Amino acid sequence: MARCIFHIDLDAFFVSVEQVLNPKLKGKPVIVGGDPERRGVVASASYEARPFGIHAGMPSSKARRLYPQAIFIQAHFPLYREASAKFMKILGYFSPHIEPLGLDEAYLDVTGCEEPYSSPRQLALAIKERINKELKITASVGIATCKVVAKIASDLCKPDGLLEIAPGEEQAFLNPLPIAKLPGVGEKTEQSLKEMGITTIGELASLPLDMITRRFGATGAVLHSYARGIDNREVEAPGEAKSISQELTFAHDTLDRDFLEATLHSLCQEVCQELRSQNKRAKCVAIKLRYANFKTITRQVTLQEASDVTQVIFATAQQLLGKTLVKKEKPVRLIGIRVSSLVGMEKQLPMFDHMVAKLGHLDQAVDKIRKKYGPTAIKTGDDIFSEGS
Ligand code: DCP
Ligand code: CA
């Protein structure tokens, strides 16, 4: 299933916070930053000041030369931090998968979170509306199947914008854009690329990979895949574990479906026990199969609600396995399970499903006994089922 990633960025953030406190500043050329007399730099410029060439990072003295009538304000960081905390909290109502970038930007993975909205676009509008209502600040949202395209989209639709790049449209969207729009292309890389005759993202995408890696090394390979709209990075809070996985290579390749399921079950148990010991739940479940000819495939699905319940994770993995095996009748040499998009307990909604809650209590009891008496001390009904089948 294609992912649905939002990049949300508040417009002229420092300026917008100042305008909320002093509404007389609204609609005016406002510049927040260091003192022009003291070699300060511009931190944020209102959209009314930007046509004069004023932008963040420029010396304030230069900004004043370009636009003497502009209103200069010193930065008030505690106010911006307070607004930032409110912003991130709002995003948390819409998806547990938030990756903040600085104070006023974040990625949000909303795959499977659209409910009760009719589309990602409606969800994005609801987020924008909520930010506007609570913070009185406009935000711009880019929607795409990956982070890099979502980020470029939000940048292009500023201010107060919403730009959705449909799955499959990534390359066509990126092709005509100047390479400087690609995150990771700074002034130096832009210059080097221009020397190679590359000015657009499409031109970079169509170059052979080895030509780019010879010139820019591993960074070049990353930029090349971004230029093609390929970015597998997950949305994750900094410092959080990416995923938990277990896999097993068989002594003999097998086609035995029951044996594969039983193995998958025991791998799920190990992974879920690890999840619970880290106080985490997983939103994504993936299985991996390597066939006798070493061809390896993965299949992934996003759960409605994050879970650490063995039976829930196993049932999902089992379905993925079933779908995969229907299509391929080739002997399998390795099977694996990976859970990702991990969320902490504090971000969890209460468990509404009574049955799932009960299974969760059972897991906790089993964990306790296994911790005390070893992994084979207790068997649950589904263990016995796996063995017997
Ligand atoms: N910032 C800064 N110095 C910079 C760039 C940014 O102090 N060189 C601060 C001030 C900005 C905030 O970070 O308000 C967010 O940076 P952005 O690049 O997102 O800029 P803005 O939010 O001001 O404008 P935009 O509407 O383009 O997002
Ligand atoms: Ca911003």
XYZ file of C-alpha atoms and ligand atoms in Angstrom:
418
model
C 0.000 0.000 0.000
C 1.375 3.444 -0.909
C 2.223 5.530 2.105
C 0.626 8.898 2.733
C 3.068 11.438 4.127
C 2.355 15.064 5.026
C 4.975 17.752 5.394
C 3.524 20.593 7.399
C 5.307 23.917 7.693
C 4.085 27.053 9.458
C 4.317 30.180 7.330
C 6.767 32.929 8.320
C 6.805 31.373 11.760
C 8.525 33.940 14.020
C 6.755 36.790 12.233
C 3.385 35.028 12.502
C 3.777 34.589 16.278
C 4.605 38.288 16.617
C 1.551 39.181 14.514
C -0.721 37.163 16.792
C 0.510 39.160 19.778
C 0.286 42.442 17.930
C -2.412 42.250 15.229
C -1.439 45.712 13.953
C 1.560 43.996 12.335
C -0.666 41.853 10.138
C -0.363 42.439 6.399
C 2.766 44.538 6.921
C 6.410 44.026 5.927
C 7.750 42.608 9.190
C 11.221 41.241 9.799
C 12.151 39.306 12.932
C 15.828 38.964 13.619
C 18.991 40.512 14.957
C 19.614 44.218 15.274
C 20.652 45.823 11.942
C 23.065 48.015 13.923
C 24.765 45.016 15.492
C 25.455 42.726 12.554
C 22.317 40.702 13.252
C 20.675 38.502 10.601
C 17.094 38.066 9.424
C 15.420 35.045 11.024
C 11.973 35.379 9.459
C 10.450 37.800 6.969
C 6.743 38.316 6.326
C 5.504 37.597 2.830
C 4.997 41.342 2.326
C 8.762 41.856 2.768
C 9.879 39.011 0.521
C 9.265 40.665 -2.882
C 12.021 43.091 -1.880
C 14.493 40.214 -1.863
C 14.523 39.838 1.910
C 15.003 36.303 3.222
C 16.168 34.407 6.293
C 19.907 34.385 6.867
C 20.476 37.779 5.180
C 22.261 40.453 7.284
C 19.614 42.681 8.870
C 21.581 45.727 7.734
C 21.180 44.612 4.126
C 17.450 43.991 4.671
C 17.107 47.517 5.975
C 18.906 48.901 2.954
C 16.600 46.955 0.639
C 13.445 48.021 2.478
C 13.931 50.840 4.997
C 10.178 51.054 5.794
C 10.044 47.449 6.992
C 9.267 46.880 10.666
C 12.192 45.223 12.490
C 11.480 43.186 15.627
C 13.846 41.381 17.986
C 13.237 37.646 18.339
C 11.358 36.316 21.401
C 12.329 32.644 21.561
C 10.221 31.575 24.579
C 7.109 32.637 22.641
C 8.155 30.633 19.599
C 8.877 27.543 21.691
C 5.454 27.797 23.296
C 3.740 28.082 19.895
C 5.830 25.194 18.579
C 4.751 22.913 21.436
C 1.088 23.700 20.703
C 1.656 23.022 17.002
C 3.196 19.592 17.625
C 0.390 18.745 20.054
C -2.225 19.535 17.426
C -0.471 17.246 14.927
C -0.507 14.484 17.531
C -4.323 14.493 17.470
C -4.234 13.458 13.822
C -1.489 10.823 13.736
C 0.889 9.252 16.241
C 3.680 9.249 13.650
C 5.226 12.673 13.924
C 8.743 13.687 13.089
C 9.386 17.286 14.109
C 11.993 19.204 12.114
C 12.932 22.283 14.061
C 10.213 24.376 15.682
C 7.740 24.903 12.894
C 7.911 21.872 10.597
C 7.020 18.245 10.877
C 6.438 15.150 8.840
C 3.288 13.224 9.599
C 2.675 9.688 8.383
C -1.078 9.475 7.986
C -1.236 6.178 6.091
C -4.507 4.600 7.148
C -5.369 7.586 9.385
C -7.703 9.397 7.000
C -10.821 8.252 8.851
C -13.238 9.988 9.381
C -12.072 12.227 6.519
C -12.935 11.321 2.961
C -9.414 11.821 1.602
C -5.884 12.840 2.584
C -6.713 16.271 1.231
C -9.704 16.635 3.575
C -7.536 15.498 6.468
C -4.888 18.089 5.544
C -7.570 20.785 5.391
C -8.785 19.761 8.840
C -5.226 20.035 10.208
C -4.740 23.446 8.621
C -8.058 24.623 10.025
C -7.233 23.404 13.512
C -3.836 25.134 13.464
C -5.476 28.300 12.246
C -8.172 28.155 14.901
C -5.868 27.429 17.818
C -2.688 29.265 16.843
C -4.062 31.889 14.420
C -1.204 30.973 12.099
C -1.394 29.611 8.569
C 0.378 26.413 7.597
C 1.311 24.885 4.269
C 0.959 21.185 3.665
C 2.591 18.948 1.077
C 1.062 15.500 0.531
C 2.957 12.687 -1.189
C 3.961 9.050 -0.921
C 7.356 9.939 0.569
C 9.045 12.573 2.674
C 11.167 14.308 0.070
C 8.294 14.888 -2.355
C 5.981 16.034 0.480
C 8.595 18.545 1.630
C 9.148 19.991 -1.825
C 5.380 20.195 -2.316
C 4.808 22.180 0.890
C 7.623 24.532 -0.045
C 6.087 25.203 -3.465
C 2.589 25.978 -2.198
C 3.514 28.505 0.496
C 1.920 30.477 2.088
C -1.335 28.931 3.330
C -1.074 26.244 0.645
C -1.979 22.637 0.105
C -0.377 20.609 -2.661
C -1.007 16.930 -3.192
C 1.206 14.855 -5.470
C -0.730 11.751 -6.434
C 1.004 8.354 -6.308
C 2.802 7.810 -9.608
C 2.999 11.543 -10.359
C 6.210 12.136 -8.395
C 8.622 12.150 -11.319
C 6.462 14.393 -13.498
C 6.119 16.835 -10.599
C 9.853 16.919 -9.862
C 11.222 16.985 -13.425
C 10.925 20.709 -14.252
C 11.973 22.017 -10.808
C 15.363 23.657 -10.305
C 17.832 21.358 -8.497
C 18.117 23.827 -5.607
C 14.594 22.742 -4.593
C 15.881 19.261 -3.771
C 16.600 18.948 -0.020
C 20.298 18.207 0.404
C 21.369 20.314 -2.571
C 23.143 23.285 -1.018
C 24.924 26.079 -2.839
C 28.097 24.027 -3.387
C 26.332 20.969 -4.813
C 24.123 23.192 -6.937
C 27.222 24.831 -8.399
C 28.931 21.484 -9.088
C 25.794 20.105 -10.745
C 25.520 23.221 -12.888
C 29.102 22.671 -14.016
C 27.972 19.232 -15.187
C 25.180 20.922 -17.137
C 22.421 19.929 -14.698
C 19.923 22.595 -13.715
C 16.679 20.688 -13.159
C 15.729 17.772 -10.934
C 14.646 15.843 -14.035
C 18.114 16.188 -15.549
C 19.664 14.835 -12.360
C 17.187 11.934 -12.340
C 18.027 10.923 -15.886
C 21.802 10.796 -15.358
C 23.318 7.330 -14.887
C 23.766 6.585 -11.191
C 27.480 5.799 -11.437
C 28.176 9.213 -12.951
C 26.652 10.850 -9.870
C 28.320 8.553 -7.327
C 31.724 9.042 -8.955
C 31.353 12.778 -8.440
C 29.440 12.954 -5.125
C 29.873 9.534 -3.504
C 27.081 8.055 -1.344
C 25.396 11.460 -0.966
C 25.075 11.509 -4.744
C 23.245 8.186 -4.712
C 20.754 9.550 -2.183
C 20.195 12.739 -4.184
C 19.747 10.674 -7.338
C 17.013 8.585 -5.768
C 15.320 11.684 -4.304
C 15.411 13.218 -7.790
C 13.505 10.165 -9.004
C 10.932 10.631 -6.243
C 12.211 7.598 -4.334
C 12.626 8.039 -0.588
C 12.023 5.088 1.729
C 12.835 6.924 4.949
C 10.204 6.437 7.572
C 8.563 9.163 9.576
C 9.921 8.733 13.065
C 10.577 10.787 16.146
C 14.309 11.337 16.586
C 15.976 8.710 18.751
C 13.179 6.200 18.408
C 13.984 2.652 17.362
C 13.134 2.210 13.697
C 11.852 -1.330 13.819
C 12.123 -4.733 15.481
C 12.646 -7.820 13.377
C 13.365 -11.535 13.511
C 14.066 -13.948 10.719
C 15.013 -17.552 10.241
C 16.821 -19.392 7.452
C 15.696 -23.001 7.117
C 18.078 -25.939 6.986
C 16.078 -27.141 3.968
C 14.018 -25.033 1.570
C 10.332 -25.612 2.148
C 6.933 -25.257 0.518
C 5.079 -26.470 3.598
C 2.561 -23.746 4.399
C 1.818 -24.987 7.939
C 5.499 -25.104 8.771
C 5.960 -21.561 7.439
C 3.020 -20.329 9.536
C 4.298 -22.043 12.674
C 7.723 -20.455 12.188
C 6.127 -17.090 11.573
C 4.154 -17.476 14.774
C 7.195 -18.108 16.889
C 9.040 -15.184 15.268
C 5.996 -12.976 15.996
C 6.111 -14.037 19.625
C 9.744 -12.994 19.933
C 9.169 -9.666 18.193
C 6.063 -8.851 20.252
C 7.782 -9.743 23.497
C 10.565 -7.322 22.545
C 7.966 -4.672 21.674
C 6.315 -5.046 25.053
C 9.608 -4.970 26.902
C 10.368 -1.639 25.169
C 6.888 -0.368 26.007
C 6.193 0.147 22.329
C 3.468 -0.777 19.896
C 3.804 -1.175 16.166
C 1.703 0.321 13.420
C 3.323 -1.489 10.476
C 3.786 -5.206 10.031
C 5.951 -6.653 7.277
C 6.943 -10.141 6.299
C 9.991 -11.131 4.331
C 10.415 -14.231 2.219
C 13.558 -15.375 0.497
C 13.038 -18.043 -2.137
C 15.411 -20.849 -2.979
C 16.753 -18.755 -5.873
C 17.607 -15.988 -3.342
C 14.961 -13.628 -4.685
C 13.726 -11.735 -1.633
C 10.393 -10.021 -1.260
C 8.757 -8.042 1.528
C 5.073 -7.327 2.014
C 3.856 -4.687 4.429
C 0.584 -3.519 5.877
C -0.442 -0.710 8.210
C -2.652 -1.599 11.144
C -5.737 0.458 11.971
C -4.338 0.875 15.459
C -0.809 0.250 16.750
C -0.499 -3.023 18.617
C 1.877 -5.135 20.693
C -0.530 -8.086 20.951
C 1.034 -11.269 19.563
C -2.238 -12.568 18.175
C -2.953 -9.302 16.336
C 0.535 -9.067 14.811
C 0.530 -12.769 13.926
C -2.915 -12.661 12.318
C -1.731 -9.748 10.165
C 1.524 -11.477 9.215
C -0.396 -14.673 8.476
C -2.678 -12.806 6.070
C 0.312 -11.290 4.297
C 1.862 -14.737 4.010
C -1.373 -16.196 2.664
C -1.619 -13.506 -0.035
C 2.013 -13.972 -1.013
C 1.889 -17.752 -1.185
C -1.173 -17.719 -3.407
C 0.905 -16.053 -6.102
C 4.215 -17.924 -5.734
C 4.723 -21.624 -5.431
C 8.467 -21.575 -5.016
C 10.409 -23.181 -2.167
C 11.225 -20.752 0.638
C 14.625 -20.633 2.352
C 14.046 -17.747 4.782
C 11.073 -16.177 6.519
C 11.116 -13.017 8.581
C 8.867 -10.532 10.355
C 9.454 -6.873 10.977
C 7.325 -4.429 12.898
C 7.903 -0.707 12.414
C 6.346 2.735 12.913
C 6.721 2.142 16.608
C 4.855 4.343 19.035
C 5.260 4.722 22.767
C 2.491 3.799 25.182
C 1.890 7.432 26.080
C 0.744 8.142 22.518
C -1.767 5.323 22.570
C -5.476 5.652 22.616
C -7.247 3.417 25.102
C -7.968 -0.060 23.783
C -11.601 -0.023 22.821
C -11.692 -3.552 21.596
C -12.425 -5.737 24.572
C -11.157 -8.929 22.949
C -7.852 -7.341 21.958
C -7.462 -5.957 25.474
C -7.943 -9.453 26.875
C -5.298 -10.864 24.503
C -2.976 -8.093 25.677
C -3.435 -9.180 29.307
C -2.724 -12.774 28.295
C 0.524 -11.704 26.596
C 1.621 -9.862 29.715
C 0.986 -12.919 31.874
C 2.878 -15.156 29.425
C 5.806 -12.703 29.313
C 6.044 -12.777 33.105
C 6.098 -16.549 33.312
C 8.585 -16.912 30.459
C 10.850 -14.318 32.033
C 10.820 -16.259 35.281
C 10.928 -19.867 34.057
C 12.322 -19.659 30.514
C 10.835 -19.506 27.014
C 9.362 -23.023 26.967
C 7.731 -22.836 30.399
C 4.271 -22.085 29.042
C 2.340 -22.728 25.884
C -0.703 -20.795 24.815
C -3.515 -22.219 22.740
C -2.049 -20.847 19.520
C 1.410 -22.327 20.306
C -0.189 -25.724 20.592
C -2.093 -25.086 17.391
C 1.152 -24.167 15.604
C 2.867 -27.304 16.848
C 0.011 -29.592 16.082
C -0.547 -28.323 12.563
N 15.024 30.655 11.268
C 16.147 31.323 11.729
N 17.230 31.522 10.901
C 17.208 31.056 9.626
C 16.069 30.342 9.159
C 14.984 30.170 10.010
O 16.171 31.741 12.885
N 18.257 31.255 8.826
C 13.845 30.508 12.173
C 12.884 31.629 11.942
C 11.765 31.057 11.147
C 11.773 29.603 11.602
O 13.142 29.313 11.922
O 10.520 31.693 11.395
C 11.276 28.648 10.554
O 12.108 28.684 9.405
P 11.531 28.592 7.940
O 12.664 28.386 7.018
O 10.403 27.631 7.922
O 11.021 30.073 7.643
P 9.658 30.801 7.971
O 8.725 29.949 8.768
O 9.977 32.137 8.569
O 9.082 31.051 6.519
P 8.344 30.059 5.512
O 6.967 30.639 5.372
O 9.132 30.148 4.239
O 8.353 28.699 6.111
Ca 8.160 27.810 8.160
